[in-house]
C-alpha angles and dihedrals in degrees: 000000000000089000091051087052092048085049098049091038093055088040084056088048095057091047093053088049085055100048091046081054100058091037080062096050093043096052089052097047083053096051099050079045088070102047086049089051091043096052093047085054096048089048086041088058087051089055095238111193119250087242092056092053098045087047083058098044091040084054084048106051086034087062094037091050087099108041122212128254116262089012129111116238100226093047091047092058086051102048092048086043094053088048099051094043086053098052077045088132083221083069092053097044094052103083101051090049087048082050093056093036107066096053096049090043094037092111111010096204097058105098123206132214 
């Protein structure tokens, strides 16, 4: 009887092990998910065009077709997604147009010549 309680006790083990596992995972695909989802709102704000971002998804699944060894492949998509939507030019050229911006839209009513 002890023996069938070490047994069960270390079966439950493993299964916590496993579900700590995937809690992990998951935390991490969520994670890169919101990056993913971040950056699309930031490009969406630009007004990207929708050619330029499936330009960007079709790069992405066409580099994702053969996944990689030891990654998963959801995570994979995401990571490579992430990636593409941050080297997006729109995201590069952003902070030197907000550095312009606040000083020509500091007072609205203020017209220049």
């Amino acid at each position: 009887e002890l023996q069938q309680k070490v047994e069960e006790t270390e079966v439950l083990r493993m299964e916590l092990q496993m579900l700590e596992t995937e809690r992990v995972r998951l935390s991490l695909v969520e994670e890169k998910l919101l990056d993913v989802l971040q950056l699309l709102q930031q490009l969406r704000d630009l007004n990207i065009s929708k050619r330029a971002l499936g330009k960007i998804l079709l790069s992405t699944l066409e580099s994702c077709r053969d996944p990689q060894p030891g990654k998963a492949q959801l995570f994979e998509v995401l990571d490579t997604l992430q990636q593409e939507l941050a080297a997006c030019e729109l995201l590069h050229k952003q902070p030197l147009e907000q550095a312009q911006s606040p000083r020509a839209l500091s007072n609205p009513l203020v017209i220049s010549c």
